[in-house]
CSV table of C-alpha atoms in Angstrom, one decimal:
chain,number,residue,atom,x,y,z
A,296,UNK,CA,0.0,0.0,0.0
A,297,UNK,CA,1.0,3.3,-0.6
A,298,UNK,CA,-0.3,5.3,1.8
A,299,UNK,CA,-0.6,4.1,5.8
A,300,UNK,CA,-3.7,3.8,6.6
A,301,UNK,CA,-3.6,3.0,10.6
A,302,UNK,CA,-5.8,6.1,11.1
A,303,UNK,CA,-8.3,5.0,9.1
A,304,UNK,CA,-8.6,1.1,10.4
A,305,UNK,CA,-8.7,2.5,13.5
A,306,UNK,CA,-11.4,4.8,13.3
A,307,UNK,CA,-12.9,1.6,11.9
A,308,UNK,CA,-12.4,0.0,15.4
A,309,UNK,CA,-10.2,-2.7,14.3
A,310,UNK,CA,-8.3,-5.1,15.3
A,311,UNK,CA,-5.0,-3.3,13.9
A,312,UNK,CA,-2.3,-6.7,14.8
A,313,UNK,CA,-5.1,-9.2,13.6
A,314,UNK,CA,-5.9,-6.9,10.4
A,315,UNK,CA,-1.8,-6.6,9.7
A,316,UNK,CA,-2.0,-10.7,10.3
A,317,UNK,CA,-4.3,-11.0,7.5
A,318,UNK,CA,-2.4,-8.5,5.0
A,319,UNK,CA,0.3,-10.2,5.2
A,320,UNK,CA,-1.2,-13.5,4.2
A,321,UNK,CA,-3.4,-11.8,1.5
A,322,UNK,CA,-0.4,-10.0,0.3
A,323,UNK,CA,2.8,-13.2,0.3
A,324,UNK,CA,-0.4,-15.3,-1.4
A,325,UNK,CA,-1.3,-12.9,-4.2
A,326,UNK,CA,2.6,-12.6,-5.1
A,327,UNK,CA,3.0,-16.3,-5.1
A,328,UNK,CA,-0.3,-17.8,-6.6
A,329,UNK,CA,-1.0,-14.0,-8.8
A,330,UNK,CA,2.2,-12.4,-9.7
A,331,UNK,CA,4.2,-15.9,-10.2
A,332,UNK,CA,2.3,-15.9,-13.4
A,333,UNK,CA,3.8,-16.0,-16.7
A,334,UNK,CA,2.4,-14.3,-19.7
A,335,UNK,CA,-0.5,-12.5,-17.7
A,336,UNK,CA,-2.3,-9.5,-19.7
A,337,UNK,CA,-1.2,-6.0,-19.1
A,338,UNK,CA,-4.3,-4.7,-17.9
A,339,UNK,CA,-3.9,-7.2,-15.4
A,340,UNK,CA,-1.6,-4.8,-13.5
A,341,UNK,CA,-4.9,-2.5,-12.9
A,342,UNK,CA,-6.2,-5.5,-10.4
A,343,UNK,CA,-2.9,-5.9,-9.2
A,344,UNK,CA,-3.6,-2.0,-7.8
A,345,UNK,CA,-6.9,-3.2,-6.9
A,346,UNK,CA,-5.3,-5.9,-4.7
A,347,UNK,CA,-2.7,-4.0,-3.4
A,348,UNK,CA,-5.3,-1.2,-1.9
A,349,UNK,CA,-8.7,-3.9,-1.4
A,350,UNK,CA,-8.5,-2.4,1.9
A,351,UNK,CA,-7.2,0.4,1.8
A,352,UNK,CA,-7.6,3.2,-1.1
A,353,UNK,CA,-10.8,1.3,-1.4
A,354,UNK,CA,-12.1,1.7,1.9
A,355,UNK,CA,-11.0,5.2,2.0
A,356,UNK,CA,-13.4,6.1,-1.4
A,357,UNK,CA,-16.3,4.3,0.2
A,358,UNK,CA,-15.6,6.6,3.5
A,359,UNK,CA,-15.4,9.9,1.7
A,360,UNK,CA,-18.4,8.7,0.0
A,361,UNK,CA,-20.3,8.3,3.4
A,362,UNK,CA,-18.9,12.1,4.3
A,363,UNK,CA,-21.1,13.0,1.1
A,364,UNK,CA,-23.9,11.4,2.9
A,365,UNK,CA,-24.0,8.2,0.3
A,366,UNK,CA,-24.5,5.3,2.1
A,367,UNK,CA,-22.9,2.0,1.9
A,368,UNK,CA,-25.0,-1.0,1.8
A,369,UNK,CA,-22.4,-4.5,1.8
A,370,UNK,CA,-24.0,-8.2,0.6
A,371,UNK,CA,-23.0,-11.6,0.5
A,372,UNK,CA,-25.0,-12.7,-2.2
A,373,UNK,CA,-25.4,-12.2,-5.9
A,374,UNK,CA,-29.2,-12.2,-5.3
A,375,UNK,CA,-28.7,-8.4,-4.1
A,376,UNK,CA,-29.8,-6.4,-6.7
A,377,UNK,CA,-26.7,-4.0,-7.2
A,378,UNK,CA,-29.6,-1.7,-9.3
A,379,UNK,CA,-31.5,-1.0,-6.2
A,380,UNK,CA,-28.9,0.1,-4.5
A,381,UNK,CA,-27.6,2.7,-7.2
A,382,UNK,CA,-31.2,3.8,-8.0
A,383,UNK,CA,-31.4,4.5,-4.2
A,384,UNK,CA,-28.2,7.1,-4.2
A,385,UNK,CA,-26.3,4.1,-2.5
A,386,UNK,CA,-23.4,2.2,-3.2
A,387,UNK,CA,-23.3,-1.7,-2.8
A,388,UNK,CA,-19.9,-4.1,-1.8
A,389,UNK,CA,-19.5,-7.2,-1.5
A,390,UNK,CA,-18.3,-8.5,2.2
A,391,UNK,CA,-15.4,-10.8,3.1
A,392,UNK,CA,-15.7,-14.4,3.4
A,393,UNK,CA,-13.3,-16.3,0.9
A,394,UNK,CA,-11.0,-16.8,4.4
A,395,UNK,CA,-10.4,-18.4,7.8
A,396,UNK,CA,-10.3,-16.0,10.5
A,397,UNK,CA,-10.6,-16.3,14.0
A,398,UNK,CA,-12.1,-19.8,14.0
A,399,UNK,CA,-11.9,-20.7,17.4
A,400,UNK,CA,-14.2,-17.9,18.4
A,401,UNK,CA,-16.0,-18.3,15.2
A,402,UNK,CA,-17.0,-22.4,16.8
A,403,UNK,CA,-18.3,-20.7,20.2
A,404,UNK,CA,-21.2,-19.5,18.1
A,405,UNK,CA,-21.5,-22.1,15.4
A,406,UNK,CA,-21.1,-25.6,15.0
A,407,UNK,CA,-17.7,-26.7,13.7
A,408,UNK,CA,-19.1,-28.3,10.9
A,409,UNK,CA,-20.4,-25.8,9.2
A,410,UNK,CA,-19.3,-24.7,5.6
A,411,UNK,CA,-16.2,-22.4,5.4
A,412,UNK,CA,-17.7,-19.7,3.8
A,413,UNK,CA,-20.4,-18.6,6.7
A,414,UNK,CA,-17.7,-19.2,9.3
A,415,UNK,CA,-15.8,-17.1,7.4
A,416,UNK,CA,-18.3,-14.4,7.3
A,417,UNK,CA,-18.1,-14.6,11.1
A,418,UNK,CA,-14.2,-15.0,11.9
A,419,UNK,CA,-14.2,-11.2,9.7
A,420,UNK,CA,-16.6,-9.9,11.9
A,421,UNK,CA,-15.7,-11.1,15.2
A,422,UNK,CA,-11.9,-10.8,14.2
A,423,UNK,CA,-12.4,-6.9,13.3
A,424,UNK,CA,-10.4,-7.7,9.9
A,425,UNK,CA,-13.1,-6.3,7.8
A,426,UNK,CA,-13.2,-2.5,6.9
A,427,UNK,CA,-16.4,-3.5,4.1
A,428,UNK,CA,-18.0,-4.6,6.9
A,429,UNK,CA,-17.0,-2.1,9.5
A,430,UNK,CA,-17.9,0.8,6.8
A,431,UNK,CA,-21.4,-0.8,6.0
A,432,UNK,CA,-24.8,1.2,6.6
A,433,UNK,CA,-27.0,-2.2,5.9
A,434,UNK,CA,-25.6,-5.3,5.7
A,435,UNK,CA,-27.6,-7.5,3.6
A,436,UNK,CA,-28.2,-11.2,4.8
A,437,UNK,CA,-30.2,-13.7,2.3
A,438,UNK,CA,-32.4,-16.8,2.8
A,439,UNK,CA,-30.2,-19.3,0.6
A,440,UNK,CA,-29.0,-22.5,2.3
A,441,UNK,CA,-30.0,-23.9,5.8
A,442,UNK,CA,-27.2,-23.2,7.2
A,443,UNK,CA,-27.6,-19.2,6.1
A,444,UNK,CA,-30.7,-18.9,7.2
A,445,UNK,CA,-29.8,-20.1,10.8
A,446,UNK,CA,-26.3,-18.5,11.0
A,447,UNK,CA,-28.2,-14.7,10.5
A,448,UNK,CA,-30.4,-15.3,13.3
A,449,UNK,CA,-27.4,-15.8,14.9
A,450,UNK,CA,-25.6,-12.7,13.0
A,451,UNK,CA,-27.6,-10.6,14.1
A,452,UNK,CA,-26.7,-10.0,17.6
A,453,UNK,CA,-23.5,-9.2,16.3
A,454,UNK,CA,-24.6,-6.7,14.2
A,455,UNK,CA,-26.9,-3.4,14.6
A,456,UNK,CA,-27.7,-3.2,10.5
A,457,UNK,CA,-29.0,-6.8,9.4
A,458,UNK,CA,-31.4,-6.7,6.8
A,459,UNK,CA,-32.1,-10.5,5.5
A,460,UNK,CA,-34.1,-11.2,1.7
A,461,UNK,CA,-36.0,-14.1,1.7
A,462,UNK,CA,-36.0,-16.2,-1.0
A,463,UNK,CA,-37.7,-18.5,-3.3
A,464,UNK,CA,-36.9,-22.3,-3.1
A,465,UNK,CA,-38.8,-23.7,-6.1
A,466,UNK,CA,-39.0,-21.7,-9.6
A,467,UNK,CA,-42.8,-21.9,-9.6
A,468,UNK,CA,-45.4,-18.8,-10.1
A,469,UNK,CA,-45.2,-18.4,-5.9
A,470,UNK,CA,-41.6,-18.6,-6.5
A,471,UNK,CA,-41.4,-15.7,-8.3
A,472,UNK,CA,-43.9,-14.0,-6.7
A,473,UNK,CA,-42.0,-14.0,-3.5
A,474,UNK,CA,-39.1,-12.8,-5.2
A,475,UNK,CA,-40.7,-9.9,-6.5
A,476,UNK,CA,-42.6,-9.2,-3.3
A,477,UNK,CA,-38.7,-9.2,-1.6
A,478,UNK,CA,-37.1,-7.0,-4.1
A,479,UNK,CA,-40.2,-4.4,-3.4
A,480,UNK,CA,-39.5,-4.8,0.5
A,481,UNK,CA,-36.0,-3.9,-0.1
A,482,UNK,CA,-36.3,-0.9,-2.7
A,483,UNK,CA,-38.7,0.3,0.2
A,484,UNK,CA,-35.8,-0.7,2.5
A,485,UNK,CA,-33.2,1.4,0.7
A,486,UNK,CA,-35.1,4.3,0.6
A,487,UNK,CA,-36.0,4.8,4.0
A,488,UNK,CA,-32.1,4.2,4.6
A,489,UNK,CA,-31.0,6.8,1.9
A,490,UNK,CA,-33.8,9.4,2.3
A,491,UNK,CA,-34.4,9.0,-1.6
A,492,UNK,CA,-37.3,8.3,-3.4
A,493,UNK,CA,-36.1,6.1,-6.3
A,494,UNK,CA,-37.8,7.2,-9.6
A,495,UNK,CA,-37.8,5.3,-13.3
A,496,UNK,CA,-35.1,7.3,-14.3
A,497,UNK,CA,-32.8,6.2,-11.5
A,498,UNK,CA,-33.9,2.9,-11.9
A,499,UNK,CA,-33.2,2.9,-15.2
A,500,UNK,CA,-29.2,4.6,-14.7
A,501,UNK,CA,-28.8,1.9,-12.3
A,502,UNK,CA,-29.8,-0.9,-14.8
A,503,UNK,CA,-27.7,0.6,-17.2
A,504,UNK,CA,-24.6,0.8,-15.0
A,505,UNK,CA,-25.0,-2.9,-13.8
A,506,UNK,CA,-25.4,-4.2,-17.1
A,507,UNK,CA,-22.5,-2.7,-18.6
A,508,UNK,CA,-20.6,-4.4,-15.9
A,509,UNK,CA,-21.9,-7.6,-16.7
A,510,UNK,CA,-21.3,-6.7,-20.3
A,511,UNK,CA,-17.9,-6.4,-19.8
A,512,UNK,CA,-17.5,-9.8,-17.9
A,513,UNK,CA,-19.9,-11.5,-20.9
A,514,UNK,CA,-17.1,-10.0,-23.5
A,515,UNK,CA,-14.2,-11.8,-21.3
A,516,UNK,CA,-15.5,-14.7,-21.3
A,517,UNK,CA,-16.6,-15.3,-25.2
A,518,UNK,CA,-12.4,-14.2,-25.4
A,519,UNK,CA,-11.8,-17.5,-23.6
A,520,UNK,CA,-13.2,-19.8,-25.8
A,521,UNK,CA,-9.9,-19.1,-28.0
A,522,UNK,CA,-7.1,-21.6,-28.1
A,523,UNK,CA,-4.4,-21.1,-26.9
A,524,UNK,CA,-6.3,-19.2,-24.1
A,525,UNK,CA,-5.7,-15.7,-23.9
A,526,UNK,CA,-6.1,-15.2,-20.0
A,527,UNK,CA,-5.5,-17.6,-16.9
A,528,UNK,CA,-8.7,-18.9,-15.1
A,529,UNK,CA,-6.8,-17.2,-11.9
A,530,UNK,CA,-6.7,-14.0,-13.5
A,531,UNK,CA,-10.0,-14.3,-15.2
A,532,UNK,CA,-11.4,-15.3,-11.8
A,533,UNK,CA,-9.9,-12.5,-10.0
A,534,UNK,CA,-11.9,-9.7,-12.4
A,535,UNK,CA,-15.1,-12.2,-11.4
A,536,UNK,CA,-14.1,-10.9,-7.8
A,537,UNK,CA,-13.4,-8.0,-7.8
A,538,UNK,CA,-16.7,-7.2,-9.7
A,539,UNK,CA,-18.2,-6.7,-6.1
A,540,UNK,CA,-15.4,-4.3,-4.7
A,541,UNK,CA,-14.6,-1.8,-7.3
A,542,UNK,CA,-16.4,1.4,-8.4
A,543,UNK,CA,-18.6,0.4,-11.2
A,544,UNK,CA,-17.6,2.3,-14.1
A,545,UNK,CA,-14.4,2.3,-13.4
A,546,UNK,CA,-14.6,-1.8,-13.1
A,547,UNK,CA,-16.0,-1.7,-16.4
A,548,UNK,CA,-13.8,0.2,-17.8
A,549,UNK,CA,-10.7,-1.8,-16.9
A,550,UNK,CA,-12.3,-5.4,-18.0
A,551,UNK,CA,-13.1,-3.8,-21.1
A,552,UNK,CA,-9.4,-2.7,-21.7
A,553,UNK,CA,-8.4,-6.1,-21.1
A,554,UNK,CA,-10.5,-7.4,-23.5
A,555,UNK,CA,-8.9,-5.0,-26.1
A,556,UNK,CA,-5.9,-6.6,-25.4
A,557,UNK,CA,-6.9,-10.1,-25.3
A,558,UNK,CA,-8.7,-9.4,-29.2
A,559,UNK,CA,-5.1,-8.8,-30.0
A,560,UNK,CA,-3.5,-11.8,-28.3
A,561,UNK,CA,-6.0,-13.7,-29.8
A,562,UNK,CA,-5.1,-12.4,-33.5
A,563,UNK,CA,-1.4,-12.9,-33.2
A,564,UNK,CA,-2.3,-16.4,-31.6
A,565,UNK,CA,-0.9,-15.7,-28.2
A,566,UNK,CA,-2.0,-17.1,-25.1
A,567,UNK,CA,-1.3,-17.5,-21.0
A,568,UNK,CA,-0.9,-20.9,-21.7
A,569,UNK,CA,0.4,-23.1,-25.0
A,570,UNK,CA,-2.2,-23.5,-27.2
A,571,UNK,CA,-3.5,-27.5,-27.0
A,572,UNK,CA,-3.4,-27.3,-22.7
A,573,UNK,CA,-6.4,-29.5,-21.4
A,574,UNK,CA,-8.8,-27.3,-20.8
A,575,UNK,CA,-11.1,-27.2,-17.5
A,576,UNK,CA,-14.6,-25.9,-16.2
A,577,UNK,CA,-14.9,-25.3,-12.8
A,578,UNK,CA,-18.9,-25.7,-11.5
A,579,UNK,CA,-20.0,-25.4,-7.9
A,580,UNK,CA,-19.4,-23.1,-5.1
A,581,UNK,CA,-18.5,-19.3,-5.1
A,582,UNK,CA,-15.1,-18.6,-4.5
A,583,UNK,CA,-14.6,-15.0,-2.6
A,584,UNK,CA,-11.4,-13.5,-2.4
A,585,UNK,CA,-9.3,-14.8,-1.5
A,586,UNK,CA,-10.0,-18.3,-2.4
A,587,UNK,CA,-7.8,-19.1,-5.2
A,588,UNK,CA,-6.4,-22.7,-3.7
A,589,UNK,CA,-8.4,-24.5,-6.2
A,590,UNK,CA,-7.3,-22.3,-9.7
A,591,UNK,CA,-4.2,-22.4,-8.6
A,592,UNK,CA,-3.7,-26.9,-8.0
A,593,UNK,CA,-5.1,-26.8,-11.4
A,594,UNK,CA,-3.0,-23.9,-13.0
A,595,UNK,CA,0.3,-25.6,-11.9
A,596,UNK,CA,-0.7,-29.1,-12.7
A,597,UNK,CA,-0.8,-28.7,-16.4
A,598,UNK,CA,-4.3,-27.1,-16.9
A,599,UNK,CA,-6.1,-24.1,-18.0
A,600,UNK,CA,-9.6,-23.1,-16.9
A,601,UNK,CA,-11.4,-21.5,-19.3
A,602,UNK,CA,-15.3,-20.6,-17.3
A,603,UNK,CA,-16.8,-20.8,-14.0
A,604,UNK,CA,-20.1,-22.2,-13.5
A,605,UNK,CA,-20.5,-20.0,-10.2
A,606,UNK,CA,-21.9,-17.0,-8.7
A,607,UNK,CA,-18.4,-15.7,-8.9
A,608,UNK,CA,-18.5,-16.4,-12.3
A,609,UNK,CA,-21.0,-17.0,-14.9
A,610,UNK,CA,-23.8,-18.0,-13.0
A,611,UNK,CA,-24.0,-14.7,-11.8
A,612,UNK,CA,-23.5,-12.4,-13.9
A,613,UNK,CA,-24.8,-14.3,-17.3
A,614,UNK,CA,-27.9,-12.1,-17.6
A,615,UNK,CA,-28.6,-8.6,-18.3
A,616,UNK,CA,-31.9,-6.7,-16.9
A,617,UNK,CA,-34.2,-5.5,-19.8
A,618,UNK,CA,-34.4,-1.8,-19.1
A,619,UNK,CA,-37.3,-1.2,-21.7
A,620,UNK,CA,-39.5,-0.7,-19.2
A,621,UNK,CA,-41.4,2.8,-18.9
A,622,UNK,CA,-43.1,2.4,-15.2
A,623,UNK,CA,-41.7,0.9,-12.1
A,624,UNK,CA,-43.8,-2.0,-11.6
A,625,UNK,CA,-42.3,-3.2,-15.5
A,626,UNK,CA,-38.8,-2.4,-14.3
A,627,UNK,CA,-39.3,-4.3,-11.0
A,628,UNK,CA,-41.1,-6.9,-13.4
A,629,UNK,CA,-37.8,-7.0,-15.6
A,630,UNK,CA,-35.6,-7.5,-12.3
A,631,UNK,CA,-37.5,-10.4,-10.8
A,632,UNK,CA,-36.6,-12.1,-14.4
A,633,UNK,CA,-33.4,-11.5,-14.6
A,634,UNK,CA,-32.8,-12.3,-11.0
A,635,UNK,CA,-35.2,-15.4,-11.0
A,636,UNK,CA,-32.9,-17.1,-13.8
A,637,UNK,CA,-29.9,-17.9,-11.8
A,638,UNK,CA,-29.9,-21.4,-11.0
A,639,UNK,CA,-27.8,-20.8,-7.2
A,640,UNK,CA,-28.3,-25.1,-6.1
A,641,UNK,CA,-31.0,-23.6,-3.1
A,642,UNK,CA,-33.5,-24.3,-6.1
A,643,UNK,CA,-35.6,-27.1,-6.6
A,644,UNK,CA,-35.9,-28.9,-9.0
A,645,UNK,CA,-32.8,-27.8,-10.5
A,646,UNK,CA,-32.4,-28.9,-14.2
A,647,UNK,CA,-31.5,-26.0,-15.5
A,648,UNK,CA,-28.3,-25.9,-13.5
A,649,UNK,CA,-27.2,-28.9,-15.1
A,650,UNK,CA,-27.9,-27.8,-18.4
A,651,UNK,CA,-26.2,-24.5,-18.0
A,652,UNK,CA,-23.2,-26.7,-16.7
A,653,UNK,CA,-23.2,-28.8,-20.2
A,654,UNK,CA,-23.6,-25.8,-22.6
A,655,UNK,CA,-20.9,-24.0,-21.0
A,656,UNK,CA,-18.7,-27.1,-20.6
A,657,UNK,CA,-19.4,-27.3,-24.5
A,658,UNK,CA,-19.0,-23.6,-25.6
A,659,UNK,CA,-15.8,-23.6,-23.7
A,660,UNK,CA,-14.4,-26.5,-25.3
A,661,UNK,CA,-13.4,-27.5,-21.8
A,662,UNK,CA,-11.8,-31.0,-22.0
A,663,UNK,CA,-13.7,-31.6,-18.1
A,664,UNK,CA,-15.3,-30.1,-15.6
A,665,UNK,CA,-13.9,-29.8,-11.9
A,666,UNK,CA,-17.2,-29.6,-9.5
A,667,UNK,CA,-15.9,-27.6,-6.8
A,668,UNK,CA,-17.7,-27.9,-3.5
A,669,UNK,CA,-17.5,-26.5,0.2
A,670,UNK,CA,-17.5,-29.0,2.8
A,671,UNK,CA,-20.8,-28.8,4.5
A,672,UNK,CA,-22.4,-26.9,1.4
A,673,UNK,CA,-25.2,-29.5,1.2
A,674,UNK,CA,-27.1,-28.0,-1.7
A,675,UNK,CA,-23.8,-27.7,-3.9
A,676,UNK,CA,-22.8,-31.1,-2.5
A,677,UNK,CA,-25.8,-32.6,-2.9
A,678,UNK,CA,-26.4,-31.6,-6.4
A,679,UNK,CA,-22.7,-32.8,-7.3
A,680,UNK,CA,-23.8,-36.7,-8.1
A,681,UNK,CA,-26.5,-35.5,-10.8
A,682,UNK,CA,-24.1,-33.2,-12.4
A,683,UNK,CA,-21.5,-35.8,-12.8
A,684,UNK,CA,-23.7,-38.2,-13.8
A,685,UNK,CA,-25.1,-35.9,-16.6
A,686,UNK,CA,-21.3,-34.6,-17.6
A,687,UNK,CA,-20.8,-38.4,-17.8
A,688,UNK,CA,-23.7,-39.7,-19.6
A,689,UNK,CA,-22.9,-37.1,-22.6
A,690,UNK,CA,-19.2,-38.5,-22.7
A,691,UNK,CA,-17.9,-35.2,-20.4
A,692,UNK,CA,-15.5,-36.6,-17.9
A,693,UNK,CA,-16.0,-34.8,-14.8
A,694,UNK,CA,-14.5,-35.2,-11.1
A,695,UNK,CA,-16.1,-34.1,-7.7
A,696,UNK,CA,-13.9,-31.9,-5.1
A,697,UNK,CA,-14.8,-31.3,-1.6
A,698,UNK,CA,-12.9,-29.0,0.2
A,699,UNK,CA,-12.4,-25.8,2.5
A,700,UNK,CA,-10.0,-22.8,3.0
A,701,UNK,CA,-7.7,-24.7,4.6
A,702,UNK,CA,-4.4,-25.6,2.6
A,703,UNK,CA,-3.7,-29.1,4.6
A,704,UNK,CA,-5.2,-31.0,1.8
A,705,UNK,CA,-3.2,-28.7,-1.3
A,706,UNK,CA,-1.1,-32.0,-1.9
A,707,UNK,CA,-3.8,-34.5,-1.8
A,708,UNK,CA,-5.7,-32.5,-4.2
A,709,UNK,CA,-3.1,-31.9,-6.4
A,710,UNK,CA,-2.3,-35.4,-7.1
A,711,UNK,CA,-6.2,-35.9,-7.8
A,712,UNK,CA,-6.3,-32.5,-10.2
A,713,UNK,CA,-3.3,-34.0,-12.1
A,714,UNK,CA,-4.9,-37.6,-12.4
A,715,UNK,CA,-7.3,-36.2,-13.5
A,716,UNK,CA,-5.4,-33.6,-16.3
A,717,UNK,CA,-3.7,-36.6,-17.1
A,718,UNK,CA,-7.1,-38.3,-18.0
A,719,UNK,CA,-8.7,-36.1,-19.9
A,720,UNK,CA,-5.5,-35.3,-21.6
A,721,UNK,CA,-5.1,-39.1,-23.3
């Protein structure tokens, strides 16, 4: 970081020794799994920056921000409608949880097996090691898994801002009927925390901002389908994540730029990796910074991934809002859609999850798919088995991972990820 910002962290009331802990892990991780990378785009350096200041430059935007009386409203879901929140005057972040903090005060309030990313969500909060969280005016639980619904009741005590979304667990007409009666509770929500009244024009700016963002993303990901790949899955994942940090148009601008570049690449037949490397799609859980454990087994042992079937990842940004609406009721109409089409495993049935797993697996050209699951996530978990069995069935080799934040298990797993390379390489 350029800049010390003690002052600032403080004012926060951090944990200043924990928070330098956890720097100091983000930042010897990102130079060995990131910046050991060969052959990595030169707009890539831009989210090296972003990296370098994630709490710090960052932080300090979103608290001049709140001086301008804009509030901040943090999420740990991709069912948060980023729209609302600009159409409301606001600004949305995503919160931390792609760590393990503080675990043993983390398994005072919740049972130890629970899935790594709500105890993460915890050990930030009750390790202070979180300035998104600290800086927060709403945080914004969500009714996915069993395990999320409990661990906010829970959550709450801890915090003096918890709003919580229900959602839908079936895609039937209640289904989305629920969903659109949840995304009117919390435009109403965002309002009375703003003081602003949002109108069809703002709603409309907001879609527009959002979708260029996702825009952006859609564009990176078409680039991928090349051979030899023009970007690393690590890197390519790591603009997925930082989607839910950065300021917007800024965000957009710099994937966009590294698109430019990547055209290029792709024209003079350059690539991050040589051009014939198995290719691999991950499926399955989200991966928050900064998980990057699994990307990187498979980036070292002789693969490339080319998509990820995930909220941080295609899953969740695959869709654009249609902002042809002309009242608010169409435009909230156009969002429950939009929103009601991502397939997140809490769904059931869930066919179309599957199917979105084969087309992309296809589309890619990906070689296999890696299903990538928490330990504990029962949904993702659970769903696993009928996703390999329909990968399998249409002659797509795929292999199931469970796993958590920990890096005990980096040598088992790699010797499974290579197998496996090695398998679909023949």
């Amino acid at each position: 970081m350029r800049e010390d910002y003690t002052p600032m962290w403080e004012s926060l009331g951090m944990d200043l020794s924990a928070h330098d802990a956890l720097l100091g892990v983000l930042e010897q991780g990102y130079r060995d799994i990131y910046l050991a990378q060969k052959n990595r785009p030169e707009g890539m350096g831009y989210f090296d920056f972003v990296m370098s200041e994630v709490h710090g430059l960052r932080i300090k935007e979103l608290l001049d921000e709140k001086k301008q009386n804009r509030k901040i409203i943090g999420s740990y879901c991709v069912f948060v409608p980023e729209e609302i929140v600009l159409a409301g005057g606001a600004t949305l972040i995503g919160l931390c949880s792609g760590a393990d903090f503080a675990v043993e005060e983390v398994e005072k309030h919740l049972p130890r097996n629970t899935c790594s990313l709500i105890k993460s969500s915890f050990g930030f909060k009750l390790g202070k090691v979180c300035p998104y969280l600290e800086c927060a005016d709403m945080i914004v639980g969500e009714n996915t898994c069993d395990g999320k619904k409990k661990a906010y009741e829970i959550f709450a005590g801890m915090v003096d801002n918890l709003y919580v979304m229900d959602l839908p667990q079936v895609k039937s007409t209640q289904g989305r009927a629920l969903l659109k009666e949840e995304f009117e509770r919390f435009k109403t929500a965002v309002e009375e925390l703003t003081g602003n009244k949002i109108t069809v024009e703002a709603l409309k700016e907001g879609i527009k901002v959002v979708n260029a963002k996702r825009a952006a993303l859609h564009r990176l990901a078409i680039l991928r389908k090349a051979d030899p790949a023009p970007i690393s899955g690590l890197d390519a994942l790591l603009a997925n994540q930082v989607f839910f940090y950065d300021n917007p148009a800024r965000f957009t601008e710099s994937v966009n730029k590294i698109c430019d570049e990547l055209e290029v690449r792709i024209k003079e037949n350059q690539g991050a990796f040589p051009s014939k490397t198995p290719r691999i799609l991950i499926s399955g859980c989200p991966m928050a910074v900064p998980n990057w454990k699994l990307p990187w087994i498979i980036e070292t042992s002789g693969a490339v991934i080319v998509g990820e079937e995930a909220c941080v990842g295609e899953r969740g940004t695959r869709n654009l809002t249609d902002d042809s609406g002309q009242s608010l009721d169409e435009l909230m109409e156009a969002f429950t859609d939009r929103y009601f089409k991502v397939d997140c495993a809490i769904f059931t049935p869930n066919q179309e999850r599957s199917d979105h797993i084969v087309d992309m697996a296809q589309a890619y050209g990906a070689n296999g798919v890696i299903h990538y699951g928490l330990q504990f996530c029962q949904p993702y978990i659970m769903e696993s088995i009928p996703v390999e069995n329909t990968l399998e069935n249409l002659g797509i080799p795929c292999m199931r991972i469970e796993t958590d934040y920990g890096m005990e298990d980096v040598g088992q797993l790699k010797t499974r990820v290579e197998a496996f390379i090695e398998q679909i390489s023949d």
